[in-house]
PDB file of C-alpha atoms in Angstrom:
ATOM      1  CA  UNK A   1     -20.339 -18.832  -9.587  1.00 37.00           C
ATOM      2  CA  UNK A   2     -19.071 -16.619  -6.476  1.00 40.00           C
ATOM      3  CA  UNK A   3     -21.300 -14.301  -4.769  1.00 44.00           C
ATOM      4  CA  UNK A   4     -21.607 -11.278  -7.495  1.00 48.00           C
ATOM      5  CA  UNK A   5     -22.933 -13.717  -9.788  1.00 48.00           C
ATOM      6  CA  UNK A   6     -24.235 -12.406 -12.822  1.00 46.00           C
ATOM      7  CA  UNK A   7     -26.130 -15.270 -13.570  1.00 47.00           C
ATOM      8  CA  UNK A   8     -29.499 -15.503 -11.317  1.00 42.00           C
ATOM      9  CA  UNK A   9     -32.108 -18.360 -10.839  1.00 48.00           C
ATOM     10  CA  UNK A  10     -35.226 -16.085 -10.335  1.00 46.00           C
ATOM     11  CA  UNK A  11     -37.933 -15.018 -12.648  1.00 52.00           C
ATOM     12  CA  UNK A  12     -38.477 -12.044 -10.664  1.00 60.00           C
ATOM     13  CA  UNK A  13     -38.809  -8.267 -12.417  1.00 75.00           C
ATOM     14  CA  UNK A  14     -37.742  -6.188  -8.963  1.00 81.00           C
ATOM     15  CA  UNK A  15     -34.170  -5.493  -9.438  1.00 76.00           C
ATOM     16  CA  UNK A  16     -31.762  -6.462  -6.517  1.00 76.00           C
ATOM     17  CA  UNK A  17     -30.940  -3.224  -4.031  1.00 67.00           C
ATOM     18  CA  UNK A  18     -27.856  -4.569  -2.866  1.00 67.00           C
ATOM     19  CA  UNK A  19     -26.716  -5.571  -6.515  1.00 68.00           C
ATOM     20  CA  UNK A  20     -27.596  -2.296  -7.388  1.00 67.00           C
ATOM     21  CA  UNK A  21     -26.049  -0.498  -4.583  1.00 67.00           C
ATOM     22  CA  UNK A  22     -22.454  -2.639  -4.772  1.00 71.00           C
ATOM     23  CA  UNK A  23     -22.049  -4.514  -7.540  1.00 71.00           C
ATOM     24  CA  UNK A  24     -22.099  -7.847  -5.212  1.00 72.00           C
ATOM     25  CA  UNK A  25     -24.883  -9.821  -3.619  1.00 69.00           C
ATOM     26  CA  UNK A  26     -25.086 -11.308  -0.939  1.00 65.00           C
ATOM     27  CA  UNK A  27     -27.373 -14.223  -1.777  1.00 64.00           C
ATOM     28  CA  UNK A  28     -25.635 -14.807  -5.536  1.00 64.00           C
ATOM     29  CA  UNK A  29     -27.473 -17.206  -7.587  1.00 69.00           C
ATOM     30  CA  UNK A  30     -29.693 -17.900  -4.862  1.00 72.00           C
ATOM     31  CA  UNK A  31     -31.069 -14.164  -5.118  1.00 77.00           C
ATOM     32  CA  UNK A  32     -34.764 -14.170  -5.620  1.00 76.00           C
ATOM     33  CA  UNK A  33     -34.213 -10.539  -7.099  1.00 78.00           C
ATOM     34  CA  UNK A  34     -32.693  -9.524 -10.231  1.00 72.00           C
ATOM     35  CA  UNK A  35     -29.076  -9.181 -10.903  1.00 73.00           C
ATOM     36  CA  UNK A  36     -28.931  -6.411 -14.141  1.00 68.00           C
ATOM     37  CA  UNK A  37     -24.737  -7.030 -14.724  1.00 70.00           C
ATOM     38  CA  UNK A  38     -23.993  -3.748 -17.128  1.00 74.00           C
ATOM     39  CA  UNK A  39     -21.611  -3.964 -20.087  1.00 78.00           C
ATOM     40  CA  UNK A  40     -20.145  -0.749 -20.247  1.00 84.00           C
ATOM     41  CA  UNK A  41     -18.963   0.840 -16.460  1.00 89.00           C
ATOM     42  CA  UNK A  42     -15.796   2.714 -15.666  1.00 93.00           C
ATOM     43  CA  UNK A  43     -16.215   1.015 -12.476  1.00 92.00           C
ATOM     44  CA  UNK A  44     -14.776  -2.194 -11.023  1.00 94.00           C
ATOM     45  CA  UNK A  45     -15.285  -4.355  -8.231  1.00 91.00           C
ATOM     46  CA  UNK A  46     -12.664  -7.096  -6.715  1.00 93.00           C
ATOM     47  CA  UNK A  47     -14.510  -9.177  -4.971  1.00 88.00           C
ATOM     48  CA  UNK A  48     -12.922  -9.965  -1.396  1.00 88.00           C
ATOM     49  CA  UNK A  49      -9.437  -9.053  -2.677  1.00 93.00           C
ATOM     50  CA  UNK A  50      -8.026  -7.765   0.322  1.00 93.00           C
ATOM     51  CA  UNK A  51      -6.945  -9.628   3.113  1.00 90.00           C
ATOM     52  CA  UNK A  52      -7.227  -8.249   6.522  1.00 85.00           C
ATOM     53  CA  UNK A  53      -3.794  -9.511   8.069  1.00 85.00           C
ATOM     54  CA  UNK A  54      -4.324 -11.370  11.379  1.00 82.00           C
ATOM     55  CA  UNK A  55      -2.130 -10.259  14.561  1.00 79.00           C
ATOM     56  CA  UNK A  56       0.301  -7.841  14.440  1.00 78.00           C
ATOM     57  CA  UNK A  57       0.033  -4.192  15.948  1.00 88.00           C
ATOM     58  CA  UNK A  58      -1.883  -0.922  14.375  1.00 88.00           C
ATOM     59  CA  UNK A  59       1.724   0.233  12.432  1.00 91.00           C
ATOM     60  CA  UNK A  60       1.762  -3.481  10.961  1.00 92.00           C
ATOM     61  CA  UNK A  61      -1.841  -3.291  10.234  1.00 91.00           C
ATOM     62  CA  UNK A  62      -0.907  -0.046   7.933  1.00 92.00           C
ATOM     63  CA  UNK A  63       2.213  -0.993   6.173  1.00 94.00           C
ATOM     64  CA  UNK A  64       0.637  -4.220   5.137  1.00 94.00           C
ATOM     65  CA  UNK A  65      -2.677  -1.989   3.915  1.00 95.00           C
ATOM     66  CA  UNK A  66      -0.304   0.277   1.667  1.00 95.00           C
ATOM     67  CA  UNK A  67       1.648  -2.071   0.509  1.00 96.00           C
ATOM     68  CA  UNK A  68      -1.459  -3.656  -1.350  1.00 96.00           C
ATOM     69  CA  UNK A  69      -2.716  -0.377  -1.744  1.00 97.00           C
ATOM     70  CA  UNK A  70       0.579   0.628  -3.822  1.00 96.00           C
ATOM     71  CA  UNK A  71       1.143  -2.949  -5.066  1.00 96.00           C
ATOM     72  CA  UNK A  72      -2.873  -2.840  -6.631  1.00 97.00           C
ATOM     73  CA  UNK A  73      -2.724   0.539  -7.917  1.00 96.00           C
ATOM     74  CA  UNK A  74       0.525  -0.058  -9.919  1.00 95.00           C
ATOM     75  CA  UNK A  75      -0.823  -3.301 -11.603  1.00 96.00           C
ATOM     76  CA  UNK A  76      -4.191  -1.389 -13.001  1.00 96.00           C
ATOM     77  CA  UNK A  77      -3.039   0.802 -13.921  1.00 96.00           C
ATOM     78  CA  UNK A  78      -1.446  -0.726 -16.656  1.00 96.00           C
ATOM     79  CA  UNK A  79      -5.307  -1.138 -18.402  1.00 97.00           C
ATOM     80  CA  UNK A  80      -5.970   3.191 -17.942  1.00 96.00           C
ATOM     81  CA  UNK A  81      -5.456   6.134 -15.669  1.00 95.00           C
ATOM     82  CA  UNK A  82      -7.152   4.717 -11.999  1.00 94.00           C
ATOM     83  CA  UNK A  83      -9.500   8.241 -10.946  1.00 92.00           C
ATOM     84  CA  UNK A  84      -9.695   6.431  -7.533  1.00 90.00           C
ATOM     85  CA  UNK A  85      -9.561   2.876  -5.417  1.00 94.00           C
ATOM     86  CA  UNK A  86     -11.774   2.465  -2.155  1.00 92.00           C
ATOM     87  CA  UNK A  87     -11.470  -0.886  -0.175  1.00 93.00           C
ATOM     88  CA  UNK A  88     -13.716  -2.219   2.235  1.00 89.00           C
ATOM     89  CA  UNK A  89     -13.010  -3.072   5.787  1.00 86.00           C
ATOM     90  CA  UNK A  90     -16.429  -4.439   6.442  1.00 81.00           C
ATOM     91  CA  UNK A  91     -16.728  -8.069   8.582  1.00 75.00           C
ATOM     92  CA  UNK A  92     -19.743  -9.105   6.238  1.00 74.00           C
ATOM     93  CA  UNK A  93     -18.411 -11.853   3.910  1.00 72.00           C
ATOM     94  CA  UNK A  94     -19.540 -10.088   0.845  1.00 72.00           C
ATOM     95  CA  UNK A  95     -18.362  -6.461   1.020  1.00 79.00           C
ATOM     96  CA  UNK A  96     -15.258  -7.544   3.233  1.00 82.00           C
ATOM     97  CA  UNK A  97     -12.297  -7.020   1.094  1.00 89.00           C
ATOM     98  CA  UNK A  98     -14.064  -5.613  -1.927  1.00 89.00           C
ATOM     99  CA  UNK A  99     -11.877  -3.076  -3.735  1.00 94.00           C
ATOM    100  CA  UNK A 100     -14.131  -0.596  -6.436  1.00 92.00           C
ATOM    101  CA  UNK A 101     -11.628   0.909  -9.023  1.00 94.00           C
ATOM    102  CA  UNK A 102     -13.047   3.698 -10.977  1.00 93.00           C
ATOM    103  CA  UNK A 103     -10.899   4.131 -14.249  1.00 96.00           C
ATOM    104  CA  UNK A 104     -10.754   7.314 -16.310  1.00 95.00           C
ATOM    105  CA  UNK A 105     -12.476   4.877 -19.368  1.00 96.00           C
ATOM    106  CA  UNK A 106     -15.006   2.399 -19.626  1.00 95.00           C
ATOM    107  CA  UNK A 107     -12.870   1.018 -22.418  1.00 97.00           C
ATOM    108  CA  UNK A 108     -10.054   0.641 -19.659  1.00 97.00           C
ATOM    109  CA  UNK A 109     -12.613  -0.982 -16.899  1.00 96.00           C
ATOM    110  CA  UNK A 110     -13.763  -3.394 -19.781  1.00 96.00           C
ATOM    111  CA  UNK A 111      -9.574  -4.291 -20.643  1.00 97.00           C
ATOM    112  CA  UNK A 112      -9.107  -4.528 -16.726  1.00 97.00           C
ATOM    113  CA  UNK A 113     -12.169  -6.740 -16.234  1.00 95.00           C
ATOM    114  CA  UNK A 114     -10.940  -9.148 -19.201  1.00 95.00           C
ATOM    115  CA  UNK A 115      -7.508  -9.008 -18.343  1.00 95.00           C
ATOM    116  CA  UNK A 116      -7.535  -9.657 -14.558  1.00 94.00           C
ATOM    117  CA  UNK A 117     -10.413 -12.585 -14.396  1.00 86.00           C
ATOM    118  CA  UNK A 118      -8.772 -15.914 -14.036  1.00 87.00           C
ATOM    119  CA  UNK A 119      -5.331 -14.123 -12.276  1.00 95.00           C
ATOM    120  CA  UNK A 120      -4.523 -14.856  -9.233  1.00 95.00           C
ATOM    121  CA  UNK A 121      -3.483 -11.970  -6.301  1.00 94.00           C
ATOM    122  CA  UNK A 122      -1.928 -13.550  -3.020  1.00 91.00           C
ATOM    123  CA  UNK A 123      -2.935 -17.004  -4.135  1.00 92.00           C
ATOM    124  CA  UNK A 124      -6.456 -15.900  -4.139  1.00 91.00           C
ATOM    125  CA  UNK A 125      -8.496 -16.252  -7.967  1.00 94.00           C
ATOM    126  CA  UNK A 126      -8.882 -12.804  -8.750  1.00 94.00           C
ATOM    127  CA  UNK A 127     -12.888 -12.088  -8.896  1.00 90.00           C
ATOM    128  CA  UNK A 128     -13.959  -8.743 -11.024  1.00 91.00           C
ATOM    129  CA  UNK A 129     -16.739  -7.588 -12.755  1.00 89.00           C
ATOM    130  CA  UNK A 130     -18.295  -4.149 -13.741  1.00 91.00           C
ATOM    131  CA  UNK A 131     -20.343  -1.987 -11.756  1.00 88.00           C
ATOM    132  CA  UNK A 132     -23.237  -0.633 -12.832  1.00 83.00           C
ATOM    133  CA  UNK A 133     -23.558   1.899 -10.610  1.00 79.00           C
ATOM    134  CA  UNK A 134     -21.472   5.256 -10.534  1.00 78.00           C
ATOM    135  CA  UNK A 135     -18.761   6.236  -8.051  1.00 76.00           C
ATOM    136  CA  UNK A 136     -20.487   9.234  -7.076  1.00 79.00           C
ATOM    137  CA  UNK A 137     -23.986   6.656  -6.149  1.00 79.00           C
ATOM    138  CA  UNK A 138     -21.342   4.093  -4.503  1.00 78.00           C
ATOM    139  CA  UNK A 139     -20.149   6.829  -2.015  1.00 74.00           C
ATOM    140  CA  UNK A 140     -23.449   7.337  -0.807  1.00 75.00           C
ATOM    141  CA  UNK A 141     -23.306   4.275   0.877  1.00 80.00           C
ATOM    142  CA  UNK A 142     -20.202   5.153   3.249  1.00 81.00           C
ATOM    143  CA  UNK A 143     -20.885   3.866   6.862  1.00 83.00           C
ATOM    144  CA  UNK A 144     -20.293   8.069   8.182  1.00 81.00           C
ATOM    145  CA  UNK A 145     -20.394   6.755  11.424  1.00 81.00           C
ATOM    146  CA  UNK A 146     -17.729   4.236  10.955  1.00 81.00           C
ATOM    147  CA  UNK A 147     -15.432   7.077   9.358  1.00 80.00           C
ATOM    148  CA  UNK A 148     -16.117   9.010  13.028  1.00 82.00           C
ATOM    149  CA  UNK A 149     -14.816   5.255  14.823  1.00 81.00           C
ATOM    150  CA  UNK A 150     -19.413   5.669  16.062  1.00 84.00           C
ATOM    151  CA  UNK A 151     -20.596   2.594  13.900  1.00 87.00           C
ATOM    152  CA  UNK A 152     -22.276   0.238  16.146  1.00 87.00           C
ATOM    153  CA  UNK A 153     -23.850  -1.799  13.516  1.00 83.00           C
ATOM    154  CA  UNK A 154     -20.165  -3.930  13.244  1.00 71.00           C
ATOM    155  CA  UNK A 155     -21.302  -7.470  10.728  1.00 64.00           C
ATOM    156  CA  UNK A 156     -24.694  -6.283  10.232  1.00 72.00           C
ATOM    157  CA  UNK A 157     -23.813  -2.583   8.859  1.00 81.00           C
ATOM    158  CA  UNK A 158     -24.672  -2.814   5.012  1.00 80.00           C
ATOM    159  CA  UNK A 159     -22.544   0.430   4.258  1.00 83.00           C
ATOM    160  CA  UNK A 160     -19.383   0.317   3.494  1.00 85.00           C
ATOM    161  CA  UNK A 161     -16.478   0.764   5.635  1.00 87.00           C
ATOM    162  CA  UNK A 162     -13.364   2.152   4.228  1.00 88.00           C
ATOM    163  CA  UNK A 163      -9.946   1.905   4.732  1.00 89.00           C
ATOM    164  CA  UNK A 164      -8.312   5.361   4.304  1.00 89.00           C
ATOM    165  CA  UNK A 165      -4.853   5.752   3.106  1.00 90.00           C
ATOM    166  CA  UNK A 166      -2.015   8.103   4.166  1.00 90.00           C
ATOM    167  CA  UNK A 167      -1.654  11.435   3.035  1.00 90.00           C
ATOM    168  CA  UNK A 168       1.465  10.873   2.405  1.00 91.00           C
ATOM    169  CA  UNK A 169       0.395   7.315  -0.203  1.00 92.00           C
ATOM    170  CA  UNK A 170      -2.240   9.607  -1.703  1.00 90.00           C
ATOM    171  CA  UNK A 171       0.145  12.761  -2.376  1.00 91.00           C
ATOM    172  CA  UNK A 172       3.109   9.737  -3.993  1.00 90.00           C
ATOM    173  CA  UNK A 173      -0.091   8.025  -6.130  1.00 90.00           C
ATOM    174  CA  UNK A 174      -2.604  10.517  -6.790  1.00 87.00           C
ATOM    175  CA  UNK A 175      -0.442  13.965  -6.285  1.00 84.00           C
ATOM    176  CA  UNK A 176      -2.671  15.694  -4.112  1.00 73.00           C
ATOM    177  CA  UNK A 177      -3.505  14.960  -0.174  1.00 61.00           C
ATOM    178  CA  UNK A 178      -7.452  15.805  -0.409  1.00 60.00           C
ATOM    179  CA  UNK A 179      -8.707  12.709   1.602  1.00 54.00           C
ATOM    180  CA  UNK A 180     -12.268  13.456   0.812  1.00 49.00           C
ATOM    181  CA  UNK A 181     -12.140  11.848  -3.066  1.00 48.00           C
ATOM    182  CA  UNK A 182     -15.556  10.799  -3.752  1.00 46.00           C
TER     183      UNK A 182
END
């Protein structure tokens, strides 16, 4: 079971704040909190699907972002019509990588969730699961200061860090350049 495991050990009633808040946990199985997985979501998590690239300048550091970005994007949308796609640059091992994909459908996030599990992405098992909270709840737990370059907090900051795209990506996938989305 990876570390958004839906399955939990505990006989605890107090639901799990960082399940809650992203989907993931931390602690997985070993949570002593409760892990309430949802069935219907129009929200999807990757779990630790991107891959920070190692060396290489800033420019490098870009193309190779957009390139999975566009390269992502493309494949989902083959289940629905993607509203939005946020990945995390956070260090911490569970929110590091993590890609949220809100479809247009929770029919579409159910047919994504079904159809990627057990796929692989960059030799990597592909690791997905619904989200029970909305995109709009998500958001409220961007790192503002990291978004300013002010986050201090660096492996211990439990808000999410995200990569922005080009406006020049977002105008080719999305057709407009509004960077604020969610």
């Amino acid at each position: 079971e990876y570390m958004g495991g839906h399955v939990t050990l505990n006989m605890s009633n107090e639901v799990c704040p960082f399940f809650q808040r992203f989907g993931v946990c931390r602690r997985g199985n070993q949570c002593p909190r409760k892990h309430n997985p949802t069935q219907a979501s129009d929200l999807v998590v990757f779990v630790n699907m991107y891959r920070t690239p190692v060396g290489g300048d800033r420019d490098y550091a870009t193309a190779h972002f957009e390139f999975f970005y566009e390269d992502v994007i493309t494949e989902l949308r083959r289940f629905g019509d993607v509203l939005t796609m946020l990945v995390c640059a956070n260090f911490s091992d569970i929110l590091s990588g993590n890609v949220y994909c809100q479809f247009d459908s929770t029919a579409a996030a159910a047919q994504c969730v079904a159809r990627t599990r057990g796929r692989y992405y960059n030799g990597v098992p592909v690791m997905c699961s619904l989200v029970a909270c909305t995109l709009k709840e998500l958001s409220s737990t961007r790192c503002w200061q990291h978004e300013v370059g002010l986050c201090s907090r660096g492996v211990l900051c439990s808000h999410l860090h995200l990569i922005p795209i080009s406006r020049q990506l977002r105008k080719r996938l999305y057709g407009y350049v509004n960077e604020f989305t969610v």
